Amino acid sequence: MDDADPTNPLARGWARGCAAVVGWLQIPAPLSAEALSRCGYDGLVIDLQHAPIDLSDAVAMMTAIELGGAVPLARIRTNEPAEVMALLDAGAYGIIAPMVNSAEDALRLAGALHYPPRGARSFGARRPLLRYGTRYAEIASRTIISFAMIETRSGLENLDAILAVDGIDGVFVGPSDLALALGSRPGVDSSDALVVDAIRHIRERAHAHGRRAGIFCAASRFAREKLAEGFDLVAVTPDLGLLVAAARAALDDVRAMSIT
Ligand code: 3PY
Ligand code: MG
């Protein structure tokens, strides 16, 4: 983040035609958050919905992420204004809201993201105020990026109405819930034609509305494909998955050596 130009670096990247590659944090630990931040991700998403991470864990993790240079983002537990505002006040510079199913849901999200007159965010940003001081109220909307998750049948049916709501940067595909909603097996990086078509449709409609499209990916190969198709943001491989895969590979390696 650059204090001289408070525009969110991910948004600055998009303006230059660069997609964002972000990591995904499920381990409630500032040390691993800092370590991954120093690896060069554009941003790191703290997953409060599906990982054992609470608000105080998230504050420590966001502080550690900033040390490493990545942008701290939060996938909130539920699309509630109080949750959005608490995470923004604690220093998240991006919000990914799950299960946005209708224009009303999108309006609730947009309202919580912006101060009046654009929205209804309450003033009391703790960590952003430490950073930006009194000018924060004027620049807050430029520091924040936001995504509404499309991952249900109603989200798909109401996609155009959701995309028409002002104040949200784009939509973010939750592939597991989307697959479940379409009658497929829950899972990421799906090759089921129904899911693949729905993901393409979400990206195309987002771009038709001049909005950003993001997606959660497990494997780097899948993330590369999604970038090549035109996604503006890919979240790739949660930290827990990276740790388990690396541990298994190391163990296999050691045990293979001890057999020979
Ligand atoms: C999903 O795949 O449904 C997600 O929410 C990604 O974490
Ligand atoms: Mg989901």
PDB file of C-alpha atoms and ligand atoms in Angstrom:
ATOM      1  CA  MET A   1       0.000   0.000   0.000  1.00  0.00           C
ATOM      2  CA  ASP A   2       1.255   3.467  -0.865  1.00  0.00           C
ATOM      3  CA  ASP A   3       0.313   6.275   1.515  1.00  0.00           C
ATOM      4  CA  ALA A   4       0.959   8.966  -1.106  1.00  0.00           C
ATOM      5  CA  ASP A   5      -1.573   7.391  -3.496  1.00  0.00           C
ATOM      6  CA  PRO A   6      -4.165   5.706  -1.275  1.00  0.00           C
ATOM      7  CA  THR A   7      -5.915   4.018  -4.207  1.00  0.00           C
ATOM      8  CA  ASN A   8      -5.965   0.289  -3.494  1.00  0.00           C
ATOM      9  CA  PRO A   9      -2.937  -1.276  -5.276  1.00  0.00           C
ATOM     10  CA  LEU A  10      -5.162  -4.005  -6.725  1.00  0.00           C
ATOM     11  CA  ALA A  11      -7.373  -1.349  -8.325  1.00  0.00           C
ATOM     12  CA  ARG A  12      -4.259   0.457  -9.576  1.00  0.00           C
ATOM     13  CA  GLY A  13      -3.118  -2.821 -11.129  1.00  0.00           C
ATOM     14  CA  TRP A  14      -6.473  -3.268 -12.854  1.00  0.00           C
ATOM     15  CA  ALA A  15      -6.246   0.260 -14.244  1.00  0.00           C
ATOM     16  CA  ARG A  16      -2.899  -0.757 -15.812  1.00  0.00           C
ATOM     17  CA  GLY A  17      -4.428  -3.977 -17.197  1.00  0.00           C
ATOM     18  CA  CYS A  18      -2.819  -6.276 -14.592  1.00  0.00           C
ATOM     19  CA  ALA A  19      -4.818  -9.024 -12.927  1.00  0.00           C
ATOM     20  CA  ALA A  20      -4.317  -9.675  -9.213  1.00  0.00           C
ATOM     21  CA  VAL A  21      -3.035 -12.920  -7.714  1.00  0.00           C
ATOM     22  CA  VAL A  22      -3.991 -13.274  -4.085  1.00  0.00           C
ATOM     23  CA  GLY A  23      -3.402 -15.964  -1.477  1.00  0.00           C
ATOM     24  CA  TRP A  24      -5.959 -17.361   0.962  1.00  0.00           C
ATOM     25  CA  LEU A  25      -5.387 -17.693   4.701  1.00  0.00           C
ATOM     26  CA  GLN A  26      -7.106 -20.361   6.796  1.00  0.00           C
ATOM     27  CA  ILE A  27      -4.415 -20.680   9.490  1.00  0.00           C
ATOM     28  CA  PRO A  28      -5.048 -18.185  12.338  1.00  0.00           C
ATOM     29  CA  ALA A  29      -1.422 -17.104  12.673  1.00  0.00           C
ATOM     30  CA  PRO A  30       0.314 -13.747  12.069  1.00  0.00           C
ATOM     31  CA  LEU A  31       3.635 -15.505  11.458  1.00  0.00           C
ATOM     32  CA  SER A  32       2.406 -17.521   8.484  1.00  0.00           C
ATOM     33  CA  ALA A  33       0.476 -14.468   7.218  1.00  0.00           C
ATOM     34  CA  GLU A  34       3.688 -12.407   7.259  1.00  0.00           C
ATOM     35  CA  ALA A  35       5.690 -15.231   5.668  1.00  0.00           C
ATOM     36  CA  LEU A  36       3.236 -15.549   2.772  1.00  0.00           C
ATOM     37  CA  SER A  37       2.968 -11.782   2.413  1.00  0.00           C
ATOM     38  CA  ARG A  38       6.734 -11.633   1.893  1.00  0.00           C
ATOM     39  CA  CYS A  39       6.392 -14.181  -0.952  1.00  0.00           C
ATOM     40  CA  GLY A  40       5.021 -11.522  -3.276  1.00  0.00           C
ATOM     41  CA  TYR A  41       1.248 -12.050  -3.446  1.00  0.00           C
ATOM     42  CA  ASP A  42      -0.650  -8.923  -4.503  1.00  0.00           C
ATOM     43  CA  GLY A  43      -3.034  -9.523  -1.607  1.00  0.00           C
ATOM     44  CA  LEU A  44      -3.918 -12.086   1.045  1.00  0.00           C
ATOM     45  CA  VAL A  45      -7.509 -12.960   1.935  1.00  0.00           C
ATOM     46  CA  ILE A  46      -8.242 -13.876   5.554  1.00  0.00           C
ATOM     47  CA  ASP A  47     -11.090 -16.391   5.494  1.00  0.00           C
ATOM     48  CA  LEU A  48     -13.368 -15.672   8.440  1.00  0.00           C
ATOM     49  CA  GLN A  49     -16.223 -17.701   6.950  1.00  0.00           C
ATOM     50  CA  HIS A  50     -14.694 -21.154   6.735  1.00  0.00           C
ATOM     51  CA  ALA A  51     -11.584 -21.025   8.934  1.00  0.00           C
ATOM     52  CA  PRO A  52     -11.199 -20.804  12.734  1.00  0.00           C
ATOM     53  CA  ILE A  53     -10.273 -17.116  12.615  1.00  0.00           C
ATOM     54  CA  ASP A  54     -11.930 -14.429  14.751  1.00  0.00           C
ATOM     55  CA  LEU A  55     -11.690 -10.640  14.641  1.00  0.00           C
ATOM     56  CA  SER A  56      -8.708 -10.389  16.983  1.00  0.00           C
ATOM     57  CA  ASP A  57      -6.810 -13.058  15.030  1.00  0.00           C
ATOM     58  CA  ALA A  58      -7.640 -11.097  11.883  1.00  0.00           C
ATOM     59  CA  VAL A  59      -6.270  -7.803  13.309  1.00  0.00           C
ATOM     60  CA  ALA A  60      -2.917  -9.435  14.117  1.00  0.00           C
ATOM     61  CA  MET A  61      -2.846 -11.157  10.722  1.00  0.00           C
ATOM     62  CA  MET A  62      -3.651  -7.939   8.817  1.00  0.00           C
ATOM     63  CA  THR A  63      -0.857  -6.127  10.663  1.00  0.00           C
ATOM     64  CA  ALA A  64       1.540  -8.927   9.682  1.00  0.00           C
ATOM     65  CA  ILE A  65       0.344  -8.899   6.060  1.00  0.00           C
ATOM     66  CA  GLU A  66       1.011  -5.155   5.792  1.00  0.00           C
ATOM     67  CA  LEU A  67       4.558  -5.721   7.097  1.00  0.00           C
ATOM     68  CA  GLY A  68       5.154  -8.105   4.212  1.00  0.00           C
ATOM     69  CA  GLY A  69       3.780  -5.708   1.591  1.00  0.00           C
ATOM     70  CA  ALA A  70       0.615  -7.494   0.397  1.00  0.00           C
ATOM     71  CA  VAL A  71      -2.854  -5.947   0.642  1.00  0.00           C
ATOM     72  CA  PRO A  72      -4.917  -7.428   3.523  1.00  0.00           C
ATOM     73  CA  LEU A  73      -8.392  -8.568   2.470  1.00  0.00           C
ATOM     74  CA  ALA A  74     -11.134 -10.402   4.364  1.00  0.00           C
ATOM     75  CA  ARG A  75     -13.723 -12.948   3.294  1.00  0.00           C
ATOM     76  CA  ILE A  76     -16.354 -12.164   5.898  1.00  0.00           C
ATOM     77  CA  ARG A  77     -18.550 -14.777   7.623  1.00  0.00           C
ATOM     78  CA  THR A  78     -21.829 -13.356   6.458  1.00  0.00           C
ATOM     79  CA  ASN A  79     -23.014 -10.381   4.438  1.00  0.00           C
ATOM     80  CA  GLU A  80     -23.897  -8.223   7.442  1.00  0.00           C
ATOM     81  CA  PRO A  81     -23.082  -4.500   7.608  1.00  0.00           C
ATOM     82  CA  ALA A  82     -21.671  -4.840  11.152  1.00  0.00           C
ATOM     83  CA  GLU A  83     -19.256  -7.509   9.958  1.00  0.00           C
ATOM     84  CA  VAL A  84     -18.152  -5.489   6.906  1.00  0.00           C
ATOM     85  CA  MET A  85     -17.603  -2.363   8.999  1.00  0.00           C
ATOM     86  CA  ALA A  86     -15.730  -4.220  11.784  1.00  0.00           C
ATOM     87  CA  LEU A  87     -13.278  -5.694   9.280  1.00  0.00           C
ATOM     88  CA  LEU A  88     -12.771  -2.355   7.488  1.00  0.00           C
ATOM     89  CA  ASP A  89     -12.237  -0.578  10.827  1.00  0.00           C
ATOM     90  CA  ALA A  90      -9.671  -3.237  11.767  1.00  0.00           C
ATOM     91  CA  GLY A  91      -7.657  -2.666   8.578  1.00  0.00           C
ATOM     92  CA  ALA A  92      -9.029  -4.821   5.767  1.00  0.00           C
ATOM     93  CA  TYR A  93      -8.571  -3.050   2.416  1.00  0.00           C
ATOM     94  CA  GLY A  94     -10.782  -5.497   0.577  1.00  0.00           C
ATOM     95  CA  ILE A  95     -13.993  -7.327   1.396  1.00  0.00           C
ATOM     96  CA  ILE A  96     -15.296 -10.515  -0.184  1.00  0.00           C
ATOM     97  CA  ALA A  97     -18.882 -11.150   0.950  1.00  0.00           C
ATOM     98  CA  PRO A  98     -20.317 -14.685   0.708  1.00  0.00           C
ATOM     99  CA  MET A  99     -23.724 -15.738  -0.616  1.00  0.00           C
ATOM    100  CA  VAL A 100     -24.843 -12.506  -2.272  1.00  0.00           C
ATOM    101  CA  ASN A 101     -28.129 -13.720  -3.756  1.00  0.00           C
ATOM    102  CA  SER A 102     -30.048 -10.638  -4.819  1.00  0.00           C
ATOM    103  CA  ALA A 103     -29.819  -6.933  -5.612  1.00  0.00           C
ATOM    104  CA  GLU A 104     -30.995  -6.298  -2.010  1.00  0.00           C
ATOM    105  CA  ASP A 105     -28.031  -8.293  -0.677  1.00  0.00           C
ATOM    106  CA  ALA A 106     -25.692  -6.352  -2.968  1.00  0.00           C
ATOM    107  CA  LEU A 107     -27.183  -3.038  -1.811  1.00  0.00           C
ATOM    108  CA  ARG A 108     -26.648  -4.050   1.829  1.00  0.00           C
ATOM    109  CA  LEU A 109     -23.001  -4.796   1.046  1.00  0.00           C
ATOM    110  CA  ALA A 110     -22.451  -1.580  -0.927  1.00  0.00           C
ATOM    111  CA  GLY A 111     -24.052   0.503   1.832  1.00  0.00           C
ATOM    112  CA  ALA A 112     -21.678  -0.904   4.465  1.00  0.00           C
ATOM    113  CA  LEU A 113     -18.582  -0.248   2.345  1.00  0.00           C
ATOM    114  CA  HIS A 114     -18.936   3.510   1.862  1.00  0.00           C
ATOM    115  CA  TYR A 115     -19.421   6.533   4.088  1.00  0.00           C
ATOM    116  CA  PRO A 116     -22.450   8.790   3.538  1.00  0.00           C
ATOM    117  CA  PRO A 117     -23.686  10.137   1.217  1.00  0.00           C
ATOM    118  CA  ARG A 118     -22.660   7.155  -0.932  1.00  0.00           C
ATOM    119  CA  GLY A 119     -23.389   4.545   1.761  1.00  0.00           C
ATOM    120  CA  ALA A 120     -24.144   4.127   5.449  1.00  0.00           C
ATOM    121  CA  ARG A 121     -20.751   3.124   6.904  1.00  0.00           C
ATOM    122  CA  SER A 122     -20.364   4.357  10.470  1.00  0.00           C
ATOM    123  CA  PHE A 123     -17.252   6.431  11.218  1.00  0.00           C
ATOM    124  CA  GLY A 124     -14.694   4.931  13.611  1.00  0.00           C
ATOM    125  CA  ALA A 125     -11.967   3.273  11.541  1.00  0.00           C
ATOM    126  CA  ARG A 126      -9.283   2.284  14.025  1.00  0.00           C
ATOM    127  CA  ARG A 127      -6.303   1.025  12.029  1.00  0.00           C
ATOM    128  CA  PRO A 128      -6.983   2.993   8.785  1.00  0.00           C
ATOM    129  CA  LEU A 129      -7.186   6.195  10.877  1.00  0.00           C
ATOM    130  CA  LEU A 130      -3.791   5.427  12.415  1.00  0.00           C
ATOM    131  CA  ARG A 131      -2.454   5.146   8.912  1.00  0.00           C
ATOM    132  CA  TYR A 132      -4.204   7.920   7.017  1.00  0.00           C
ATOM    133  CA  GLY A 133      -5.257  10.333   9.775  1.00  0.00           C
ATOM    134  CA  THR A 134      -8.068  12.790   9.260  1.00  0.00           C
ATOM    135  CA  ARG A 135      -8.037  12.557   5.452  1.00  0.00           C
ATOM    136  CA  TYR A 136      -9.276   8.947   5.710  1.00  0.00           C
ATOM    137  CA  ALA A 137     -12.967   9.872   5.433  1.00  0.00           C
ATOM    138  CA  GLU A 138     -12.396  11.375   1.966  1.00  0.00           C
ATOM    139  CA  ILE A 139     -10.157   8.641   0.609  1.00  0.00           C
ATOM    140  CA  ALA A 140     -11.705   5.532   2.204  1.00  0.00           C
ATOM    141  CA  SER A 141     -13.643   4.415  -0.875  1.00  0.00           C
ATOM    142  CA  ARG A 142     -10.434   4.547  -2.954  1.00  0.00           C
ATOM    143  CA  THR A 143      -8.587   2.320  -0.490  1.00  0.00           C
ATOM    144  CA  ILE A 144     -11.183  -0.462  -0.541  1.00  0.00           C
ATOM    145  CA  ILE A 145     -11.943  -3.116  -3.148  1.00  0.00           C
ATOM    146  CA  SER A 146     -15.014  -5.303  -2.861  1.00  0.00           C
ATOM    147  CA  PHE A 147     -16.525  -8.444  -4.300  1.00  0.00           C
ATOM    148  CA  ALA A 148     -19.969 -10.035  -3.973  1.00  0.00           C
ATOM    149  CA  MET A 149     -19.723 -13.819  -4.056  1.00  0.00           C
ATOM    150  CA  ILE A 150     -21.908 -15.598  -6.602  1.00  0.00           C
ATOM    151  CA  GLU A 151     -22.330 -19.166  -5.402  1.00  0.00           C
ATOM    152  CA  THR A 152     -26.028 -20.003  -5.319  1.00  0.00           C
ATOM    153  CA  ARG A 153     -28.815 -20.506  -7.845  1.00  0.00           C
ATOM    154  CA  SER A 154     -30.453 -17.243  -6.818  1.00  0.00           C
ATOM    155  CA  GLY A 155     -27.110 -15.453  -7.113  1.00  0.00           C
ATOM    156  CA  LEU A 156     -26.858 -16.769 -10.681  1.00  0.00           C
ATOM    157  CA  GLU A 157     -30.465 -15.879 -11.516  1.00  0.00           C
ATOM    158  CA  ASN A 158     -30.052 -12.349 -10.130  1.00  0.00           C
ATOM    159  CA  LEU A 159     -26.541 -11.836 -11.478  1.00  0.00           C
ATOM    160  CA  ASP A 160     -27.357  -8.870 -13.730  1.00  0.00           C
ATOM    161  CA  ALA A 161     -29.313  -7.111 -10.970  1.00  0.00           C
ATOM    162  CA  ILE A 162     -26.423  -7.677  -8.535  1.00  0.00           C
ATOM    163  CA  LEU A 163     -23.914  -6.338 -11.073  1.00  0.00           C
ATOM    164  CA  ALA A 164     -26.055  -3.248 -11.634  1.00  0.00           C
ATOM    165  CA  VAL A 165     -25.644  -2.163  -7.988  1.00  0.00           C
ATOM    166  CA  ASP A 166     -23.208   0.743  -7.603  1.00  0.00           C
ATOM    167  CA  GLY A 167     -20.385   0.635  -5.057  1.00  0.00           C
ATOM    168  CA  ILE A 168     -19.061  -2.937  -5.457  1.00  0.00           C
ATOM    169  CA  ASP A 169     -16.047  -3.648  -7.690  1.00  0.00           C
ATOM    170  CA  GLY A 170     -17.172  -7.013  -8.916  1.00  0.00           C
ATOM    171  CA  VAL A 171     -18.295 -10.560  -8.354  1.00  0.00           C
ATOM    172  CA  PHE A 172     -16.292 -13.489  -7.034  1.00  0.00           C
ATOM    173  CA  VAL A 173     -17.054 -17.114  -7.865  1.00  0.00           C
ATOM    174  CA  GLY A 174     -17.323 -19.553  -4.946  1.00  0.00           C
ATOM    175  CA  PRO A 175     -16.872 -22.697  -7.030  1.00  0.00           C
ATOM    176  CA  SER A 176     -17.721 -25.311  -4.373  1.00  0.00           C
ATOM    177  CA  ASP A 177     -21.040 -23.806  -3.367  1.00  0.00           C
ATOM    178  CA  LEU A 178     -21.798 -23.018  -7.004  1.00  0.00           C
ATOM    179  CA  ALA A 179     -21.177 -26.657  -7.949  1.00  0.00           C
ATOM    180  CA  LEU A 180     -23.465 -27.836  -5.124  1.00  0.00           C
ATOM    181  CA  ALA A 181     -26.155 -25.387  -6.231  1.00  0.00           C
ATOM    182  CA  LEU A 182     -25.979 -26.777  -9.768  1.00  0.00           C
ATOM    183  CA  GLY A 183     -26.333 -30.360  -8.573  1.00  0.00           C
ATOM    184  CA  SER A 184     -22.656 -31.186  -9.063  1.00  0.00           C
ATOM    185  CA  ARG A 185     -20.125 -32.428  -6.491  1.00  0.00           C
ATOM    186  CA  PRO A 186     -18.849 -29.634  -4.255  1.00  0.00           C
ATOM    187  CA  GLY A 187     -15.264 -28.927  -5.166  1.00  0.00           C
ATOM    188  CA  VAL A 188     -12.935 -26.390  -6.646  1.00  0.00           C
ATOM    189  CA  ASP A 189     -11.259 -26.432 -10.088  1.00  0.00           C
ATOM    190  CA  SER A 190     -14.283 -28.342 -11.439  1.00  0.00           C
ATOM    191  CA  SER A 191     -14.350 -29.728 -14.962  1.00  0.00           C
ATOM    192  CA  ASP A 192     -18.118 -30.417 -14.865  1.00  0.00           C
ATOM    193  CA  ALA A 193     -19.485 -28.657 -17.969  1.00  0.00           C
ATOM    194  CA  LEU A 194     -22.396 -27.153 -16.008  1.00  0.00           C
ATOM    195  CA  VAL A 195     -20.023 -25.519 -13.532  1.00  0.00           C
ATOM    196  CA  VAL A 196     -17.524 -24.477 -16.213  1.00  0.00           C
ATOM    197  CA  ASP A 197     -20.352 -22.783 -18.191  1.00  0.00           C
ATOM    198  CA  ALA A 198     -21.665 -21.012 -15.092  1.00  0.00           C
ATOM    199  CA  ILE A 199     -18.180 -19.703 -14.266  1.00  0.00           C
ATOM    200  CA  ARG A 200     -17.739 -18.422 -17.838  1.00  0.00           C
ATOM    201  CA  HIS A 201     -21.186 -16.790 -17.711  1.00  0.00           C
ATOM    202  CA  ILE A 202     -20.357 -14.989 -14.430  1.00  0.00           C
ATOM    203  CA  ARG A 203     -17.092 -13.614 -15.881  1.00  0.00           C
ATOM    204  CA  GLU A 204     -18.758 -12.517 -19.135  1.00  0.00           C
ATOM    205  CA  ARG A 205     -21.667 -10.779 -17.387  1.00  0.00           C
ATOM    206  CA  ALA A 206     -19.284  -9.034 -14.953  1.00  0.00           C
ATOM    207  CA  HIS A 207     -17.276  -7.656 -17.848  1.00  0.00           C
ATOM    208  CA  ALA A 208     -20.411  -6.704 -19.790  1.00  0.00           C
ATOM    209  CA  HIS A 209     -21.317  -4.524 -16.777  1.00  0.00           C
ATOM    210  CA  GLY A 210     -17.800  -3.060 -16.587  1.00  0.00           C
ATOM    211  CA  ARG A 211     -17.145  -4.892 -13.293  1.00  0.00           C
ATOM    212  CA  ARG A 212     -14.326  -7.160 -12.094  1.00  0.00           C
ATOM    213  CA  ALA A 213     -14.474 -10.937 -11.947  1.00  0.00           C
ATOM    214  CA  GLY A 214     -12.635 -13.005  -9.343  1.00  0.00           C
ATOM    215  CA  ILE A 215     -12.515 -16.709  -8.543  1.00  0.00           C
ATOM    216  CA  PHE A 216     -11.247 -19.063  -5.852  1.00  0.00           C
ATOM    217  CA  CYS A 217      -8.845 -21.732  -7.209  1.00  0.00           C
ATOM    218  CA  ALA A 218      -7.028 -24.652  -5.623  1.00  0.00           C
ATOM    219  CA  ALA A 219      -4.333 -25.420  -8.196  1.00  0.00           C
ATOM    220  CA  SER A 220      -1.993 -22.928  -9.836  1.00  0.00           C
ATOM    221  CA  ARG A 221      -2.650 -24.500 -13.267  1.00  0.00           C
ATOM    222  CA  PHE A 222      -6.404 -23.799 -12.876  1.00  0.00           C
ATOM    223  CA  ALA A 223      -5.652 -20.234 -11.705  1.00  0.00           C
ATOM    224  CA  ARG A 224      -3.449 -19.714 -14.786  1.00  0.00           C
ATOM    225  CA  GLU A 225      -6.320 -20.872 -17.021  1.00  0.00           C
ATOM    226  CA  LYS A 226      -8.728 -18.462 -15.332  1.00  0.00           C
ATOM    227  CA  LEU A 227      -6.272 -15.571 -15.767  1.00  0.00           C
ATOM    228  CA  ALA A 228      -5.894 -16.483 -19.454  1.00  0.00           C
ATOM    229  CA  GLU A 229      -9.701 -16.451 -19.816  1.00  0.00           C
ATOM    230  CA  GLY A 230      -9.737 -12.895 -18.469  1.00  0.00           C
ATOM    231  CA  PHE A 231     -10.459 -13.097 -14.733  1.00  0.00           C
ATOM    232  CA  ASP A 232      -9.266  -9.949 -12.939  1.00  0.00           C
ATOM    233  CA  LEU A 233      -8.400 -11.680  -9.673  1.00  0.00           C
ATOM    234  CA  VAL A 234      -7.547 -15.263  -8.763  1.00  0.00           C
ATOM    235  CA  ALA A 235      -7.247 -16.508  -5.189  1.00  0.00           C
ATOM    236  CA  VAL A 236      -4.954 -19.488  -5.334  1.00  0.00           C
ATOM    237  CA  THR A 237      -4.193 -22.312  -2.914  1.00  0.00           C
ATOM    238  CA  PRO A 238      -5.097 -21.790   0.743  1.00  0.00           C
ATOM    239  CA  ASP A 239      -2.179 -21.791   3.208  1.00  0.00           C
ATOM    240  CA  LEU A 240      -3.417 -24.963   4.906  1.00  0.00           C
ATOM    241  CA  GLY A 241      -3.420 -26.780   1.553  1.00  0.00           C
ATOM    242  CA  LEU A 242       0.098 -25.532   0.777  1.00  0.00           C
ATOM    243  CA  LEU A 243       1.342 -26.725   4.170  1.00  0.00           C
ATOM    244  CA  VAL A 244      -0.243 -30.170   3.921  1.00  0.00           C
ATOM    245  CA  ALA A 245       0.943 -30.696   0.318  1.00  0.00           C
ATOM    246  CA  ALA A 246       4.516 -29.668   1.193  1.00  0.00           C
ATOM    247  CA  ALA A 247       4.538 -31.855   4.322  1.00  0.00           C
ATOM    248  CA  ARG A 248       3.226 -34.873   2.403  1.00  0.00           C
ATOM    249  CA  ALA A 249       5.775 -34.386  -0.374  1.00  0.00           C
ATOM    250  CA  ALA A 250       8.633 -34.105   2.151  1.00  0.00           C
ATOM    251  CA  LEU A 251       7.480 -37.221   4.020  1.00  0.00           C
ATOM    252  CA  ASP A 252       7.071 -39.211   0.793  1.00  0.00           C
ATOM    253  CA  ASP A 253      10.530 -38.129  -0.228  1.00  0.00           C
ATOM    254  CA  VAL A 254      12.145 -39.127   3.072  1.00  0.00           C
ATOM    255  CA  ARG A 255      10.310 -42.469   3.239  1.00  0.00           C
ATOM    256  CA  ALA A 256      11.125 -43.284  -0.394  1.00  0.00           C
ATOM    257  CA  MET A 257      14.824 -42.719   0.451  1.00  0.00           C
ATOM    258  CA  SER A 258      14.686 -44.938   3.546  1.00  0.00           C
ATOM    259  CA  ILE A 259      13.195 -47.852   1.533  1.00  0.00           C
ATOM    260  CA  THR A 260      15.909 -47.832  -1.139  1.00  0.00           C
TER     261      THR A 260
HETATM  262  C1  3PY B   1     -16.677 -21.788  -2.480  1.00  0.00           C
HETATM  263  O1  3PY B   1     -15.982 -22.461  -3.272  1.00  0.00           O
HETATM  264  O2  3PY B   1     -17.895 -21.957  -2.322  1.00  0.00           O
HETATM  265  C2  3PY B   1     -16.032 -20.754  -1.696  1.00  0.00           C
HETATM  266  O3  3PY B   1     -16.706 -20.066  -0.967  1.00  0.00           O
HETATM  267  C3  3PY B   1     -14.547 -20.586  -1.786  1.00  0.00           C
HETATM  268  O4  3PY B   1     -13.987 -20.619  -0.521  1.00  0.00           O
HETATM  269 MG    MG B   2     -18.677 -20.714  -0.668  1.00  0.00          MG
END
